[in-house]
């Protein structure tokens, strides 16, 4: 029989559509008192960290940035993002007593992340790995591992593993602070409702078919969404995409905004969305074409956009916010003649030292 080649973008599309089921599985399998997530949360609670550090690369780095917001706001702990080279290339051996270091990685195979956790453990930190592979080197290097349960990811551009990481970090910290994870129960249904707008996003993608550069922006919990949206467009459509917090955008970069530079803005309900209220009028003054994902009121103020369904807290909104941007990246890549399942020059596991 002849070998059938999958249509361009079919793998990415399937994995985008799979996300609500991934969330259901994750919610069900981490509910037990003896789950890997429960054990990790118990370790953290007993350790009582004074500081939290995250180490990650690429898409997982954006999940780690989300985790930073959750831990700083929900646990009231100072947090930071590790520069792995300080320990792997420069040989730094900081005093990490009382520090919780969390390594976030889809594959768990990046040598610099593995070495960072090894060094952190040697230097006194409690180390937790959050990966999609329980037998990965990163998982084995940590004191405890939490499986994001995304399943095999075949497209090069990460989609379902990203939102599974977000949900895992939310559930982990929610458990540490005594929560039950109940706030996330509505997410799968809301995700399915949002993904049903795929045809509309495909049509909107044609609007940016000839764009050469763009800007993404958001604030608070939504800032990681802006960064991940930029990465997805860069790696699938080969666009020059720059991500800024809404605050940073107004401190200089606004000057480069013009009608030929589309802006993808995340303006969800909540404190972060309210903070973006000062940004949208300034973008309008620059004549920007704004694609907004967020509240219905914010979308009405933009050029075009996708309104988020009501029902998710501001902390959980990023799991929904990224879905239209994933769809946009997939459809835009195809419209530009590419294949988002196999971006040129990229591999599923990137090895950095």
PDB file of C-alpha atoms in Angstrom, residues 1-214:
ATOM      1  CA  UNK A   1       0.000   0.000   0.000  1.00  0.00           C
ATOM      2  CA  UNK A   2       1.265   3.531  -0.737  1.00  0.00           C
ATOM      3  CA  UNK A   3       2.410   5.586   2.231  1.00  0.00           C
ATOM      4  CA  UNK A   4       0.068   8.488   2.861  1.00  0.00           C
ATOM      5  CA  UNK A   5       1.739  11.752   3.865  1.00  0.00           C
ATOM      6  CA  UNK A   6      -0.288  13.735   6.415  1.00  0.00           C
ATOM      7  CA  UNK A   7      -1.635  17.048   5.131  1.00  0.00           C
ATOM      8  CA  UNK A   8       0.355  20.106   6.168  1.00  0.00           C
ATOM      9  CA  UNK A   9      -0.639  21.184   9.649  1.00  0.00           C
ATOM     10  CA  UNK A  10      -2.780  18.131  10.381  1.00  0.00           C
ATOM     11  CA  UNK A  11      -0.659  16.991  13.333  1.00  0.00           C
ATOM     12  CA  UNK A  12      -0.604  20.436  14.916  1.00  0.00           C
ATOM     13  CA  UNK A  13      -4.354  20.807  14.347  1.00  0.00           C
ATOM     14  CA  UNK A  14      -5.048  17.445  15.984  1.00  0.00           C
ATOM     15  CA  UNK A  15      -2.932  18.283  19.018  1.00  0.00           C
ATOM     16  CA  UNK A  16      -4.558  21.689  19.412  1.00  0.00           C
ATOM     17  CA  UNK A  17      -7.975  20.012  19.351  1.00  0.00           C
ATOM     18  CA  UNK A  18      -6.854  17.369  21.860  1.00  0.00           C
ATOM     19  CA  UNK A  19      -6.181  19.839  24.671  1.00  0.00           C
ATOM     20  CA  UNK A  20      -9.545  19.727  26.491  1.00  0.00           C
ATOM     21  CA  UNK A  21      -9.203  15.948  26.784  1.00  0.00           C
ATOM     22  CA  UNK A  22      -5.641  16.333  28.066  1.00  0.00           C
ATOM     23  CA  UNK A  23      -6.950  18.690  30.748  1.00  0.00           C
ATOM     24  CA  UNK A  24      -9.705  16.241  31.718  1.00  0.00           C
ATOM     25  CA  UNK A  25      -7.145  13.449  32.060  1.00  0.00           C
ATOM     26  CA  UNK A  26      -4.811  15.611  34.096  1.00  0.00           C
ATOM     27  CA  UNK A  27      -7.593  16.770  36.415  1.00  0.00           C
ATOM     28  CA  UNK A  28      -8.792  13.196  36.968  1.00  0.00           C
ATOM     29  CA  UNK A  29      -5.399  11.560  37.458  1.00  0.00           C
ATOM     30  CA  UNK A  30      -3.971  14.174  39.828  1.00  0.00           C
ATOM     31  CA  UNK A  31      -6.987  14.202  42.126  1.00  0.00           C
ATOM     32  CA  UNK A  32      -5.864  11.159  44.132  1.00  0.00           C
ATOM     33  CA  UNK A  33      -4.099  11.693  47.450  1.00  0.00           C
ATOM     34  CA  UNK A  34      -1.186   9.504  46.294  1.00  0.00           C
ATOM     35  CA  UNK A  35      -0.713  11.058  42.829  1.00  0.00           C
ATOM     36  CA  UNK A  36       2.707  12.310  41.793  1.00  0.00           C
ATOM     37  CA  UNK A  37       1.355  15.868  41.974  1.00  0.00           C
ATOM     38  CA  UNK A  38       0.044  15.327  45.513  1.00  0.00           C
ATOM     39  CA  UNK A  39       3.382  13.903  46.634  1.00  0.00           C
ATOM     40  CA  UNK A  40       5.283  16.841  45.131  1.00  0.00           C
ATOM     41  CA  UNK A  41       2.899  19.339  46.734  1.00  0.00           C
ATOM     42  CA  UNK A  42       3.366  17.646  50.106  1.00  0.00           C
ATOM     43  CA  UNK A  43       7.159  17.850  49.746  1.00  0.00           C
ATOM     44  CA  UNK A  44       6.926  21.565  48.969  1.00  0.00           C
ATOM     45  CA  UNK A  45       4.560  22.246  51.872  1.00  0.00           C
ATOM     46  CA  UNK A  46       6.850  20.442  54.332  1.00  0.00           C
ATOM     47  CA  UNK A  47       9.962  22.107  52.897  1.00  0.00           C
ATOM     48  CA  UNK A  48       8.471  25.599  53.303  1.00  0.00           C
ATOM     49  CA  UNK A  49      10.668  27.283  50.657  1.00  0.00           C
ATOM     50  CA  UNK A  50      11.757  30.878  51.092  1.00  0.00           C
ATOM     51  CA  UNK A  51      12.266  31.366  47.346  1.00  0.00           C
ATOM     52  CA  UNK A  52      11.200  29.641  44.119  1.00  0.00           C
ATOM     53  CA  UNK A  53      13.308  29.346  40.979  1.00  0.00           C
ATOM     54  CA  UNK A  54      12.252  27.957  37.607  1.00  0.00           C
ATOM     55  CA  UNK A  55      14.561  26.572  34.942  1.00  0.00           C
ATOM     56  CA  UNK A  56      13.250  25.957  31.423  1.00  0.00           C
ATOM     57  CA  UNK A  57      13.784  26.668  27.727  1.00  0.00           C
ATOM     58  CA  UNK A  58      11.570  27.691  24.797  1.00  0.00           C
ATOM     59  CA  UNK A  59       7.856  27.088  25.194  1.00  0.00           C
ATOM     60  CA  UNK A  60       8.438  25.594  28.640  1.00  0.00           C
ATOM     61  CA  UNK A  61      10.107  28.856  29.671  1.00  0.00           C
ATOM     62  CA  UNK A  62       6.788  30.608  29.054  1.00  0.00           C
ATOM     63  CA  UNK A  63       5.031  27.998  31.197  1.00  0.00           C
ATOM     64  CA  UNK A  64       7.643  28.679  33.874  1.00  0.00           C
ATOM     65  CA  UNK A  65       6.939  32.413  33.621  1.00  0.00           C
ATOM     66  CA  UNK A  66       3.266  31.613  34.212  1.00  0.00           C
ATOM     67  CA  UNK A  67       4.281  29.518  37.215  1.00  0.00           C
ATOM     68  CA  UNK A  68       6.226  32.505  38.523  1.00  0.00           C
ATOM     69  CA  UNK A  69       3.065  34.626  38.513  1.00  0.00           C
ATOM     70  CA  UNK A  70       1.074  31.872  40.233  1.00  0.00           C
ATOM     71  CA  UNK A  71       3.665  31.324  42.965  1.00  0.00           C
ATOM     72  CA  UNK A  72       4.340  35.008  43.598  1.00  0.00           C
ATOM     73  CA  UNK A  73       0.656  35.906  43.771  1.00  0.00           C
ATOM     74  CA  UNK A  74      -0.852  32.698  45.167  1.00  0.00           C
ATOM     75  CA  UNK A  75       1.930  31.630  47.548  1.00  0.00           C
ATOM     76  CA  UNK A  76       3.344  35.117  48.213  1.00  0.00           C
ATOM     77  CA  UNK A  77       6.861  33.808  47.557  1.00  0.00           C
ATOM     78  CA  UNK A  78       9.594  35.651  45.640  1.00  0.00           C
ATOM     79  CA  UNK A  79      10.408  33.860  42.385  1.00  0.00           C
ATOM     80  CA  UNK A  80      12.972  33.970  39.635  1.00  0.00           C
ATOM     81  CA  UNK A  81      13.821  32.412  36.266  1.00  0.00           C
ATOM     82  CA  UNK A  82      17.226  30.699  36.237  1.00  0.00           C
ATOM     83  CA  UNK A  83      19.869  31.385  33.610  1.00  0.00           C
ATOM     84  CA  UNK A  84      21.153  27.799  33.220  1.00  0.00           C
ATOM     85  CA  UNK A  85      24.540  28.865  31.878  1.00  0.00           C
ATOM     86  CA  UNK A  86      25.465  30.372  35.260  1.00  0.00           C
ATOM     87  CA  UNK A  87      25.729  26.835  36.620  1.00  0.00           C
ATOM     88  CA  UNK A  88      26.459  24.795  33.486  1.00  0.00           C
ATOM     89  CA  UNK A  89      28.951  27.018  31.661  1.00  0.00           C
ATOM     90  CA  UNK A  90      30.259  29.363  34.358  1.00  0.00           C
ATOM     91  CA  UNK A  91      30.333  26.815  37.161  1.00  0.00           C
ATOM     92  CA  UNK A  92      28.433  28.883  39.726  1.00  0.00           C
ATOM     93  CA  UNK A  93      27.505  27.033  42.916  1.00  0.00           C
ATOM     94  CA  UNK A  94      25.113  29.350  44.781  1.00  0.00           C
ATOM     95  CA  UNK A  95      23.765  28.669  48.253  1.00  0.00           C
ATOM     96  CA  UNK A  96      20.302  27.300  47.500  1.00  0.00           C
ATOM     97  CA  UNK A  97      19.273  26.200  50.980  1.00  0.00           C
ATOM     98  CA  UNK A  98      15.568  26.908  51.370  1.00  0.00           C
ATOM     99  CA  UNK A  99      15.076  27.298  47.616  1.00  0.00           C
ATOM    100  CA  UNK A 100      12.549  25.349  45.571  1.00  0.00           C
ATOM    101  CA  UNK A 101      13.802  24.838  42.017  1.00  0.00           C
ATOM    102  CA  UNK A 102      11.331  23.577  39.426  1.00  0.00           C
ATOM    103  CA  UNK A 103      12.532  22.322  36.061  1.00  0.00           C
ATOM    104  CA  UNK A 104       9.895  22.518  33.315  1.00  0.00           C
ATOM    105  CA  UNK A 105      10.400  20.620  30.053  1.00  0.00           C
ATOM    106  CA  UNK A 106       8.233  18.728  27.585  1.00  0.00           C
ATOM    107  CA  UNK A 107      10.866  16.076  26.864  1.00  0.00           C
ATOM    108  CA  UNK A 108      12.987  16.331  30.002  1.00  0.00           C
ATOM    109  CA  UNK A 109      16.005  15.724  27.784  1.00  0.00           C
ATOM    110  CA  UNK A 110      17.850  19.047  27.589  1.00  0.00           C
ATOM    111  CA  UNK A 111      21.324  18.575  29.162  1.00  0.00           C
ATOM    112  CA  UNK A 112      21.548  22.103  30.562  1.00  0.00           C
ATOM    113  CA  UNK A 113      18.248  21.752  32.401  1.00  0.00           C
ATOM    114  CA  UNK A 114      19.260  18.368  33.785  1.00  0.00           C
ATOM    115  CA  UNK A 115      22.611  19.707  34.964  1.00  0.00           C
ATOM    116  CA  UNK A 116      20.929  22.763  36.499  1.00  0.00           C
ATOM    117  CA  UNK A 117      18.696  20.558  38.655  1.00  0.00           C
ATOM    118  CA  UNK A 118      21.632  18.339  39.591  1.00  0.00           C
ATOM    119  CA  UNK A 119      23.676  21.329  40.729  1.00  0.00           C
ATOM    120  CA  UNK A 120      20.698  22.850  42.535  1.00  0.00           C
ATOM    121  CA  UNK A 121      20.152  19.628  44.450  1.00  0.00           C
ATOM    122  CA  UNK A 122      23.846  19.513  45.385  1.00  0.00           C
ATOM    123  CA  UNK A 123      23.584  23.115  46.587  1.00  0.00           C
ATOM    124  CA  UNK A 124      20.681  22.455  48.934  1.00  0.00           C
ATOM    125  CA  UNK A 125      17.545  23.118  46.883  1.00  0.00           C
ATOM    126  CA  UNK A 126      14.407  21.013  46.789  1.00  0.00           C
ATOM    127  CA  UNK A 127      14.104  20.055  43.122  1.00  0.00           C
ATOM    128  CA  UNK A 128      10.898  19.230  41.247  1.00  0.00           C
ATOM    129  CA  UNK A 129      10.675  18.232  37.572  1.00  0.00           C
ATOM    130  CA  UNK A 130       7.535  18.957  35.550  1.00  0.00           C
ATOM    131  CA  UNK A 131       7.745  16.994  32.306  1.00  0.00           C
ATOM    132  CA  UNK A 132       5.795  14.930  29.809  1.00  0.00           C
ATOM    133  CA  UNK A 133       8.071  11.910  30.293  1.00  0.00           C
ATOM    134  CA  UNK A 134       8.366  10.187  33.662  1.00  0.00           C
ATOM    135  CA  UNK A 135      11.588   8.332  32.795  1.00  0.00           C
ATOM    136  CA  UNK A 136      13.376  11.352  31.309  1.00  0.00           C
ATOM    137  CA  UNK A 137      16.807  12.478  32.590  1.00  0.00           C
ATOM    138  CA  UNK A 138      15.243  15.618  34.103  1.00  0.00           C
ATOM    139  CA  UNK A 139      12.644  13.603  35.989  1.00  0.00           C
ATOM    140  CA  UNK A 140      15.332  11.266  37.326  1.00  0.00           C
ATOM    141  CA  UNK A 141      17.547  14.183  38.390  1.00  0.00           C
ATOM    142  CA  UNK A 142      14.863  15.756  40.587  1.00  0.00           C
ATOM    143  CA  UNK A 143      13.745  14.861  44.087  1.00  0.00           C
ATOM    144  CA  UNK A 144      10.195  14.538  42.745  1.00  0.00           C
ATOM    145  CA  UNK A 145       8.552  14.474  39.323  1.00  0.00           C
ATOM    146  CA  UNK A 146       5.120  15.593  38.155  1.00  0.00           C
ATOM    147  CA  UNK A 147       3.887  14.169  34.834  1.00  0.00           C
ATOM    148  CA  UNK A 148       1.850  16.631  32.738  1.00  0.00           C
ATOM    149  CA  UNK A 149       0.157  13.677  30.984  1.00  0.00           C
ATOM    150  CA  UNK A 150      -0.055  15.360  27.572  1.00  0.00           C
ATOM    151  CA  UNK A 151       0.641  12.134  25.682  1.00  0.00           C
ATOM    152  CA  UNK A 152       2.898  11.801  22.657  1.00  0.00           C
ATOM    153  CA  UNK A 153       3.366  15.124  20.877  1.00  0.00           C
ATOM    154  CA  UNK A 154       4.175  14.584  17.198  1.00  0.00           C
ATOM    155  CA  UNK A 155       4.127  18.137  15.799  1.00  0.00           C
ATOM    156  CA  UNK A 156       7.354  20.062  16.358  1.00  0.00           C
ATOM    157  CA  UNK A 157       5.540  23.166  17.647  1.00  0.00           C
ATOM    158  CA  UNK A 158       4.418  22.454  21.212  1.00  0.00           C
ATOM    159  CA  UNK A 159       0.729  23.029  21.898  1.00  0.00           C
ATOM    160  CA  UNK A 160      -0.917  20.506  24.191  1.00  0.00           C
ATOM    161  CA  UNK A 161       2.189  20.070  26.337  1.00  0.00           C
ATOM    162  CA  UNK A 162       2.261  23.834  26.972  1.00  0.00           C
ATOM    163  CA  UNK A 163      -1.261  24.079  28.351  1.00  0.00           C
ATOM    164  CA  UNK A 164      -0.741  20.814  30.258  1.00  0.00           C
ATOM    165  CA  UNK A 165       2.282  22.444  31.915  1.00  0.00           C
ATOM    166  CA  UNK A 166       0.201  25.514  32.804  1.00  0.00           C
ATOM    167  CA  UNK A 167      -2.528  23.380  34.351  1.00  0.00           C
ATOM    168  CA  UNK A 168       0.005  21.222  36.207  1.00  0.00           C
ATOM    169  CA  UNK A 169       1.686  24.265  37.746  1.00  0.00           C
ATOM    170  CA  UNK A 170      -1.684  25.724  38.724  1.00  0.00           C
ATOM    171  CA  UNK A 171      -2.780  22.456  40.339  1.00  0.00           C
ATOM    172  CA  UNK A 172       0.569  21.984  42.078  1.00  0.00           C
ATOM    173  CA  UNK A 173       0.584  25.402  43.719  1.00  0.00           C
ATOM    174  CA  UNK A 174      -3.143  25.274  44.406  1.00  0.00           C
ATOM    175  CA  UNK A 175      -2.557  22.038  46.317  1.00  0.00           C
ATOM    176  CA  UNK A 176       0.320  23.583  48.262  1.00  0.00           C
ATOM    177  CA  UNK A 177      -1.969  26.415  49.370  1.00  0.00           C
ATOM    178  CA  UNK A 178      -4.659  23.936  50.445  1.00  0.00           C
ATOM    179  CA  UNK A 179      -6.900  24.028  47.370  1.00  0.00           C
ATOM    180  CA  UNK A 180      -8.705  21.155  45.680  1.00  0.00           C
ATOM    181  CA  UNK A 181      -8.247  22.159  42.039  1.00  0.00           C
ATOM    182  CA  UNK A 182     -12.006  22.614  41.696  1.00  0.00           C
ATOM    183  CA  UNK A 183     -11.639  25.988  39.999  1.00  0.00           C
ATOM    184  CA  UNK A 184     -10.198  24.248  36.933  1.00  0.00           C
ATOM    185  CA  UNK A 185     -13.111  21.840  36.471  1.00  0.00           C
ATOM    186  CA  UNK A 186     -14.852  24.032  33.880  1.00  0.00           C
ATOM    187  CA  UNK A 187     -11.773  24.436  31.669  1.00  0.00           C
ATOM    188  CA  UNK A 188     -12.282  21.464  29.302  1.00  0.00           C
ATOM    189  CA  UNK A 189     -15.772  22.572  28.344  1.00  0.00           C
ATOM    190  CA  UNK A 190     -14.686  26.193  27.905  1.00  0.00           C
ATOM    191  CA  UNK A 191     -11.750  25.046  25.782  1.00  0.00           C
ATOM    192  CA  UNK A 192     -14.024  23.064  23.477  1.00  0.00           C
ATOM    193  CA  UNK A 193     -16.319  26.054  23.123  1.00  0.00           C
ATOM    194  CA  UNK A 194     -13.391  28.273  22.152  1.00  0.00           C
ATOM    195  CA  UNK A 195     -11.818  25.769  19.749  1.00  0.00           C
ATOM    196  CA  UNK A 196     -15.111  25.586  17.859  1.00  0.00           C
ATOM    197  CA  UNK A 197     -14.257  29.015  16.387  1.00  0.00           C
ATOM    198  CA  UNK A 198     -11.446  27.491  14.290  1.00  0.00           C
ATOM    199  CA  UNK A 199     -13.041  28.459  10.958  1.00  0.00           C
ATOM    200  CA  UNK A 200     -13.178  32.094  12.038  1.00  0.00           C
ATOM    201  CA  UNK A 201      -9.516  32.053  13.087  1.00  0.00           C
ATOM    202  CA  UNK A 202      -8.598  30.463   9.742  1.00  0.00           C
ATOM    203  CA  UNK A 203     -10.321  33.352   7.961  1.00  0.00           C
ATOM    204  CA  UNK A 204      -8.591  35.933  10.173  1.00  0.00           C
ATOM    205  CA  UNK A 205      -5.217  34.334   9.417  1.00  0.00           C
ATOM    206  CA  UNK A 206      -5.548  35.491   5.803  1.00  0.00           C
ATOM    207  CA  UNK A 207      -5.410  39.070   7.104  1.00  0.00           C
ATOM    208  CA  UNK A 208      -1.769  38.580   8.123  1.00  0.00           C
ATOM    209  CA  UNK A 209      -0.601  36.428   5.240  1.00  0.00           C
ATOM    210  CA  UNK A 210       1.883  39.014   3.993  1.00  0.00           C
ATOM    211  CA  UNK A 211       3.029  40.402   7.332  1.00  0.00           C
ATOM    212  CA  UNK A 212       6.779  40.308   7.890  1.00  0.00           C
ATOM    213  CA  UNK A 213       6.854  41.354  11.526  1.00  0.00           C
ATOM    214  CA  UNK A 214       4.435  41.792  14.371  1.00  0.00           C
TER     215      UNK A 214
END
